PDB file of N, CA and C in Angstrom:
ATOM      1  N   UNK P 114      48.837   2.452   7.759  1.00 80.00           N
ATOM      2  CA  UNK P 114      49.067   3.336   8.671  1.00 80.00           C
ATOM      3  C   UNK P 114      50.301   4.034   7.626  1.00 80.00           C
ATOM      4  N   UNK P 115      50.138   5.517   8.738  1.00 94.00           N
ATOM      5  CA  UNK P 115      50.563   6.665   7.648  1.00 94.00           C
ATOM      6  C   UNK P 115      52.448   6.207   8.481  1.00 94.00           C
ATOM      7  N   UNK P 116      52.514   5.438   9.588  1.00 94.00           N
ATOM      8  CA  UNK P 116      54.432   5.390   9.923  1.00 94.00           C
ATOM      9  C   UNK P 116      54.697   4.483   9.230  1.00 94.00           C
ATOM     10  N   UNK P 117      54.160   3.184   8.694  1.00 96.00           N
ATOM     11  CA  UNK P 117      54.599   2.659   8.666  1.00 96.00           C
ATOM     12  C   UNK P 117      54.683   2.695   6.641  1.00 96.00           C
ATOM     13  N   UNK P 118      54.240   3.059   6.709  1.00 97.00           N
ATOM     14  CA  UNK P 118      54.135   3.281   4.818  1.00 97.00           C
ATOM     15  C   UNK P 118      55.344   4.625   4.943  1.00 97.00           C
ATOM     16  N   UNK P 119      55.357   5.127   5.359  1.00 97.00           N
ATOM     17  CA  UNK P 119      56.221   6.635   5.860  1.00 97.00           C
ATOM     18  C   UNK P 119      57.822   5.229   6.199  1.00 97.00           C
ATOM     19  N   UNK P 120      58.204   4.421   6.897  1.00 97.00           N
ATOM     20  CA  UNK P 120      58.911   3.818   7.184  1.00 97.00           C
ATOM     21  C   UNK P 120      59.418   2.247   6.224  1.00 97.00           C
ATOM     22  N   UNK P 121      58.453   2.440   5.063  1.00 97.00           N
ATOM     23  CA  UNK P 121      58.157   1.245   3.555  1.00 97.00           C
ATOM     24  C   UNK P 121      58.797   2.559   2.797  1.00 97.00           C
ATOM     25  N   UNK P 122      58.615   3.316   2.434  1.00 97.00           N
ATOM     26  CA  UNK P 122      59.115   4.526   1.890  1.00 97.00           C
ATOM     27  C   UNK P 122      60.707   4.464   2.038  1.00 97.00           C
ATOM     28  N   UNK P 123      61.392   5.079   3.299  1.00 97.00           N
ATOM     29  CA  UNK P 123      62.697   5.243   3.406  1.00 97.00           C
ATOM     30  C   UNK P 123      63.296   4.215   2.995  1.00 97.00           C
ATOM     31  N   UNK P 124      62.412   2.889   3.504  1.00 97.00           N
ATOM     32  CA  UNK P 124      63.659   1.559   2.996  1.00 97.00           C
ATOM     33  C   UNK P 124      64.183   1.827   1.657  1.00 97.00           C
ATOM     34  N   UNK P 125      63.009   1.528   1.040  1.00 97.00           N
ATOM     35  CA  UNK P 125      62.708   1.569  -0.291  1.00 97.00           C
ATOM     36  C   UNK P 125      63.989   2.720  -0.895  1.00 97.00           C
ATOM     37  N   UNK P 126      63.887   3.555  -0.968  1.00 97.00           N
ATOM     38  CA  UNK P 126      64.702   4.583  -1.185  1.00 97.00           C
ATOM     39  C   UNK P 126      65.389   4.595  -0.748  1.00 97.00           C
ATOM     40  N   UNK P 127      66.123   4.321   0.194  1.00 95.00           N
ATOM     41  CA  UNK P 127      67.624   3.838   1.107  1.00 95.00           C
ATOM     42  C   UNK P 127      68.057   2.550  -0.259  1.00 95.00           C
ATOM     43  N   UNK P 128      67.491   1.538  -0.023  1.00 95.00           N
ATOM     44  CA  UNK P 128      68.366   0.184  -0.604  1.00 95.00           C
ATOM     45  C   UNK P 128      68.356   0.725  -2.389  1.00 95.00           C
ATOM     46  N   UNK P 129      67.257   1.608  -3.271  1.00 95.00           N
ATOM     47  CA  UNK P 129      67.449   1.842  -4.157  1.00 95.00           C
ATOM     48  C   UNK P 129      68.179   3.105  -4.225  1.00 95.00           C
ATOM     49  N   UNK P 130      69.271   3.836  -3.682  1.00 93.00           N
ATOM     50  CA  UNK P 130      70.002   4.429  -3.310  1.00 93.00           C
ATOM     51  C   UNK P 130      69.102   6.169  -4.272  1.00 93.00           C
ATOM     52  N   UNK P 131      68.400   6.581  -3.448  1.00 96.00           N
ATOM     53  CA  UNK P 131      67.516   7.453  -3.988  1.00 96.00           C
ATOM     54  C   UNK P 131      67.248   8.627  -2.991  1.00 96.00           C
ATOM     55  N   UNK P 132      68.594   9.179  -3.128  1.00 94.00           N
ATOM     56  CA  UNK P 132      68.632  10.527  -1.374  1.00 94.00           C
ATOM     57  C   UNK P 132      67.989  11.078  -1.123  1.00 94.00           C
ATOM     58  N   UNK P 133      67.183  11.620  -3.043  1.00 97.00           N
ATOM     59  CA  UNK P 133      66.126  12.560  -2.336  1.00 97.00           C
ATOM     60  C   UNK P 133      64.774  11.823  -1.678  1.00 97.00           C
ATOM     61  N   UNK P 134      64.231  10.772  -2.129  1.00 97.00           N
ATOM     62  CA  UNK P 134      63.117  10.310  -1.408  1.00 97.00           C
ATOM     63  C   UNK P 134      63.727   9.948   0.232  1.00 97.00           C
ATOM     64  N   UNK P 135      64.585   9.123   0.318  1.00 97.00           N
ATOM     65  CA  UNK P 135      65.274   8.936   1.096  1.00 97.00           C
ATOM     66  C   UNK P 135      64.914   9.897   2.550  1.00 97.00           C
ATOM     67  N   UNK P 136      65.330  10.918   1.988  1.00 97.00           N
ATOM     68  CA  UNK P 136      65.314  12.809   2.293  1.00 97.00           C
ATOM     69  C   UNK P 136      64.340  13.148   2.516  1.00 97.00           C
ATOM     70  N   UNK P 137      62.731  13.134   1.752  1.00 97.00           N
ATOM     71  CA  UNK P 137      61.690  13.455   1.918  1.00 97.00           C
ATOM     72  C   UNK P 137      60.978  12.597   3.576  1.00 97.00           C
ATOM     73  N   UNK P 138      61.590  11.161   2.969  1.00 97.00           N
ATOM     74  CA  UNK P 138      60.621  10.317   4.178  1.00 97.00           C
ATOM     75  C   UNK P 138      60.778  10.655   5.654  1.00 97.00           C
ATOM     76  N   UNK P 139      62.193  11.475   5.664  1.00 96.00           N
ATOM     77  CA  UNK P 139      62.854  11.503   6.767  1.00 96.00           C
ATOM     78  C   UNK P 139      62.041  13.076   7.253  1.00 96.00           C
ATOM     79  N   UNK P 140      62.337  14.094   6.529  1.00 97.00           N
ATOM     80  CA  UNK P 140      61.324  15.038   6.753  1.00 97.00           C
ATOM     81  C   UNK P 140      59.927  14.918   7.284  1.00 97.00           C
ATOM     82  N   UNK P 141      59.211  13.798   6.373  1.00 97.00           N
ATOM     83  CA  UNK P 141      57.926  13.691   6.567  1.00 97.00           C
ATOM     84  C   UNK P 141      57.530  13.043   8.139  1.00 97.00           C
ATOM     85  N   UNK P 142      58.747  11.879   8.369  1.00 97.00           N
ATOM     86  CA  UNK P 142      58.189  11.220   9.244  1.00 97.00           C
ATOM     87  C   UNK P 142      58.013  12.371  10.179  1.00 97.00           C
ATOM     88  N   UNK P 143      59.291  13.340  10.699  1.00 96.00           N
ATOM     89  CA  UNK P 143      59.496  14.449  12.058  1.00 96.00           C
ATOM     90  C   UNK P 143      58.325  15.405  11.052  1.00 96.00           C
ATOM     91  N   UNK P 144      57.827  15.304  10.152  1.00 97.00           N
ATOM     92  CA  UNK P 144      56.589  16.515   9.880  1.00 97.00           C
ATOM     93  C   UNK P 144      54.994  15.441  10.765  1.00 97.00           C
ATOM     94  N   UNK P 145      55.391  14.453  10.546  1.00 96.00           N
ATOM     95  CA  UNK P 145      54.548  13.511  11.820  1.00 96.00           C
ATOM     96  C   UNK P 145      54.537  13.146  13.134  1.00 96.00           C
ATOM     97  N   UNK P 146      56.058  13.329  13.893  1.00 96.00           N
ATOM     98  CA  UNK P 146      56.149  13.544  14.898  1.00 96.00           C
ATOM     99  C   UNK P 146      56.190  12.018  14.957  1.00 96.00           C
ATOM    100  N   UNK P 147      56.958  11.126  13.887  1.00 96.00           N
ATOM    101  CA  UNK P 147      57.174   9.800  14.794  1.00 96.00           C
ATOM    102  C   UNK P 147      58.724  10.042  15.271  1.00 96.00           C
ATOM    103  N   UNK P 148      58.565   9.687  16.592  1.00 96.00           N
ATOM    104  CA  UNK P 148      59.832   9.537  17.076  1.00 96.00           C
ATOM    105  C   UNK P 148      61.009   8.984  16.689  1.00 96.00           C
ATOM    106  N   UNK P 149      62.023   9.532  16.580  1.00 95.00           N
ATOM    107  CA  UNK P 149      63.465   9.608  16.011  1.00 95.00           C
ATOM    108  C   UNK P 149      64.109   8.841  15.735  1.00 95.00           C
ATOM    109  N   UNK P 150      63.823   8.139  17.326  1.00 96.00           N
ATOM    110  CA  UNK P 150      65.022   6.320  18.524  1.00 96.00           C
ATOM    111  C   UNK P 150      63.836   5.588  17.349  1.00 96.00           C
ATOM    112  N   UNK P 151      62.623   5.771  17.282  1.00 96.00           N
ATOM    113  CA  UNK P 151      61.936   4.400  16.319  1.00 96.00           C
ATOM    114  C   UNK P 151      61.546   4.243  14.963  1.00 96.00           C
ATOM    115  N   UNK P 152      62.290   5.533  14.530  1.00 96.00           N
ATOM    116  CA  UNK P 152      62.302   5.516  13.134  1.00 96.00           C
ATOM    117  C   UNK P 152      64.359   5.434  12.821  1.00 96.00           C
ATOM    118  N   UNK P 153      64.788   5.555  13.828  1.00 95.00           N
ATOM    119  CA  UNK P 153      66.015   4.939  13.410  1.00 95.00           C
ATOM    120  C   UNK P 153      65.795   3.406  13.733  1.00 95.00           C
ATOM    121  N   UNK P 154      65.412   2.734  14.799  1.00 95.00           N
ATOM    122  CA  UNK P 154      65.354   1.161  15.231  1.00 95.00           C
ATOM    123  C   UNK P 154      64.567   0.194  13.393  1.00 95.00           C
ATOM    124  N   UNK P 155      63.298   1.176  13.471  1.00 96.00           N
ATOM    125  CA  UNK P 155      62.330   0.519  12.726  1.00 96.00           C
ATOM    126  C   UNK P 155      63.061   0.683  10.731  1.00 96.00           C
ATOM    127  N   UNK P 156      63.135   2.086  10.539  1.00 96.00           N
ATOM    128  CA  UNK P 156      63.542   2.255   9.144  1.00 96.00           C
ATOM    129  C   UNK P 156      64.946   1.825   8.978  1.00 96.00           C
ATOM    130  N   UNK P 157      65.793   2.755   9.864  1.00 94.00           N
ATOM    131  CA  UNK P 157      67.224   2.671   9.264  1.00 94.00           C
ATOM    132  C   UNK P 157      68.104   1.925   9.903  1.00 94.00           C
ATOM    133  N   UNK P 158      67.920   1.285  10.651  1.00 96.00           N
ATOM    134  CA  UNK P 158      68.523  -0.165  11.064  1.00 96.00           C
ATOM    135  C   UNK P 158      68.068  -1.299   9.701  1.00 96.00           C
ATOM    136  N   UNK P 159      66.781  -1.347   9.229  1.00 97.00           N
ATOM    137  CA  UNK P 159      66.183  -2.384   8.495  1.00 97.00           C
ATOM    138  C   UNK P 159      66.728  -2.018   6.938  1.00 97.00           C
ATOM    139  N   UNK P 160      66.724  -0.785   6.393  1.00 96.00           N
ATOM    140  CA  UNK P 160      67.306  -0.403   4.993  1.00 96.00           C
ATOM    141  C   UNK P 160      69.153  -0.946   5.118  1.00 96.00           C
ATOM    142  N   UNK P 161      69.541  -0.865   6.797  1.00 93.00           N
ATOM    143  CA  UNK P 161      71.247  -1.239   6.430  1.00 93.00           C
ATOM    144  C   UNK P 161      71.309  -2.494   6.446  1.00 93.00           C
ATOM    145  N   UNK P 162      70.180  -3.267   6.714  1.00 95.00           N
ATOM    146  CA  UNK P 162      70.799  -4.877   6.958  1.00 95.00           C
ATOM    147  C   UNK P 162      70.608  -5.792   5.802  1.00 95.00           C
ATOM    148  N   UNK P 163      69.281  -5.139   5.255  1.00 96.00           N
ATOM    149  CA  UNK P 163      68.899  -5.229   3.714  1.00 96.00           C
ATOM    150  C   UNK P 163      70.251  -4.595   2.813  1.00 96.00           C
ATOM    151  N   UNK P 164      70.477  -3.515   3.052  1.00 93.00           N
ATOM    152  CA  UNK P 164      71.644  -3.368   2.324  1.00 93.00           C
ATOM    153  C   UNK P 164      72.954  -4.172   2.907  1.00 93.00           C
ATOM    154  N   UNK P 165      73.586  -4.872   3.374  1.00 91.00           N
ATOM    155  CA  UNK P 165      74.184  -5.306   4.378  1.00 91.00           C
ATOM    156  C   UNK P 165      74.480  -6.833   3.664  1.00 91.00           C
ATOM    157  N   UNK P 166      72.733  -6.769   3.434  1.00 94.00           N
ATOM    158  CA  UNK P 166      72.624  -8.702   2.989  1.00 94.00           C
ATOM    159  C   UNK P 166      73.187  -8.212   1.363  1.00 94.00           C
ATOM    160  N   UNK P 167      72.566  -7.518   1.007  1.00 93.00           N
ATOM    161  CA  UNK P 167      72.907  -7.213  -0.939  1.00 93.00           C
ATOM    162  C   UNK P 167      74.373  -7.287  -0.606  1.00 93.00           C
ATOM    163  N   UNK P 168      74.548  -6.257  -0.186  1.00 92.00           N
ATOM    164  CA  UNK P 168      77.238  -6.513   0.129  1.00 92.00           C
ATOM    165  C   UNK P 168      77.398  -8.206   0.127  1.00 92.00           C
ATOM    166  N   UNK P 169      76.686  -8.389   0.979  1.00 92.00           N
ATOM    167  CA  UNK P 169      77.246  -9.889   1.726  1.00 92.00           C
ATOM    168  C   UNK P 169      76.950 -11.291   0.677  1.00 92.00           C
ATOM    169  N   UNK P 170      75.855 -10.965  -0.579  1.00 94.00           N
ATOM    170  CA  UNK P 170      75.314 -11.228  -1.645  1.00 94.00           C
ATOM    171  C   UNK P 170      76.158 -10.975  -3.238  1.00 94.00           C
ATOM    172  N   UNK P 171      76.733  -9.782  -2.955  1.00 91.00           N
ATOM    173  CA  UNK P 171      77.474  -9.598  -4.132  1.00 91.00           C
ATOM    174  C   UNK P 171      76.606  -8.590  -5.134  1.00 91.00           C
ATOM    175  N   UNK P 172      75.218  -8.161  -5.022  1.00 90.00           N
ATOM    176  CA  UNK P 172      74.428  -7.404  -5.507  1.00 90.00           C
ATOM    177  C   UNK P 172      74.741  -6.260  -5.446  1.00 90.00           C
ATOM    178  N   UNK P 173      75.158  -5.896  -4.556  1.00 89.00           N
ATOM    179  CA  UNK P 173      75.855  -4.712  -4.298  1.00 89.00           C
ATOM    180  C   UNK P 173      77.293  -4.260  -4.174  1.00 89.00           C
ATOM    181  N   UNK P 174      78.200  -3.147  -4.098  1.00 89.00           N
ATOM    182  CA  UNK P 174      79.713  -3.653  -4.223  1.00 89.00           C
ATOM    183  C   UNK P 174      79.965  -2.065  -3.343  1.00 89.00           C
ATOM    184  N   UNK P 175      81.203  -2.150  -3.018  1.00 87.00           N
ATOM    185  CA  UNK P 175      81.883  -0.654  -2.211  1.00 87.00           C
ATOM    186  C   UNK P 175      80.859   0.370  -2.546  1.00 87.00           C
ATOM    187  N   UNK P 176      80.644   0.760  -3.800  1.00 86.00           N
ATOM    188  CA  UNK P 176      79.987   2.237  -3.709  1.00 86.00           C
ATOM    189  C   UNK P 176      78.948   2.516  -3.431  1.00 86.00           C
ATOM    190  N   UNK P 177      78.073   1.446  -3.626  1.00 83.00           N
ATOM    191  CA  UNK P 177      76.552   1.775  -3.024  1.00 83.00           C
ATOM    192  C   UNK P 177      76.803   1.499  -1.925  1.00 83.00           C
ATOM    193  N   UNK P 178      77.490   0.462  -1.256  1.00 78.00           N
ATOM    194  CA  UNK P 178      78.062   0.445   0.601  1.00 78.00           C
ATOM    195  C   UNK P 178      78.249   1.611   1.467  1.00 78.00           C
ATOM    196  N   UNK P 179      79.048   1.787   0.749  1.00 83.00           N
ATOM    197  CA  UNK P 179      79.606   3.626   1.000  1.00 83.00           C
ATOM    198  C   UNK P 179      78.225   4.766   1.159  1.00 83.00           C
ATOM    199  N   UNK P 180      77.173   4.617  -0.621  1.00 81.00           N
ATOM    200  CA  UNK P 180      76.520   5.747  -0.243  1.00 81.00           C
ATOM    201  C   UNK P 180      75.515   5.306   0.846  1.00 81.00           C
ATOM    202  N   UNK P 181      75.723   4.252   0.563  1.00 75.00           N
ATOM    203  CA  UNK P 181      74.054   4.229   2.303  1.00 75.00           C
ATOM    204  C   UNK P 181      74.894   4.312   3.713  1.00 75.00           C
TER     205      UNK P 181
END
């Protein structure tokens, strides 16, 4: 499904600190009419949880946390 692909693309981009791709996924979500609240809940929140877990496990450090 298109929505799930966009959400997955955003999560991967955010976790990999690929700002250009994350921004592109956000623009694509808007273009496809995905509800912004739903996108925040399903994509941004999940990405931040993954990033937080990586920080907790010492895979990411403060610079990566601030970038997120």
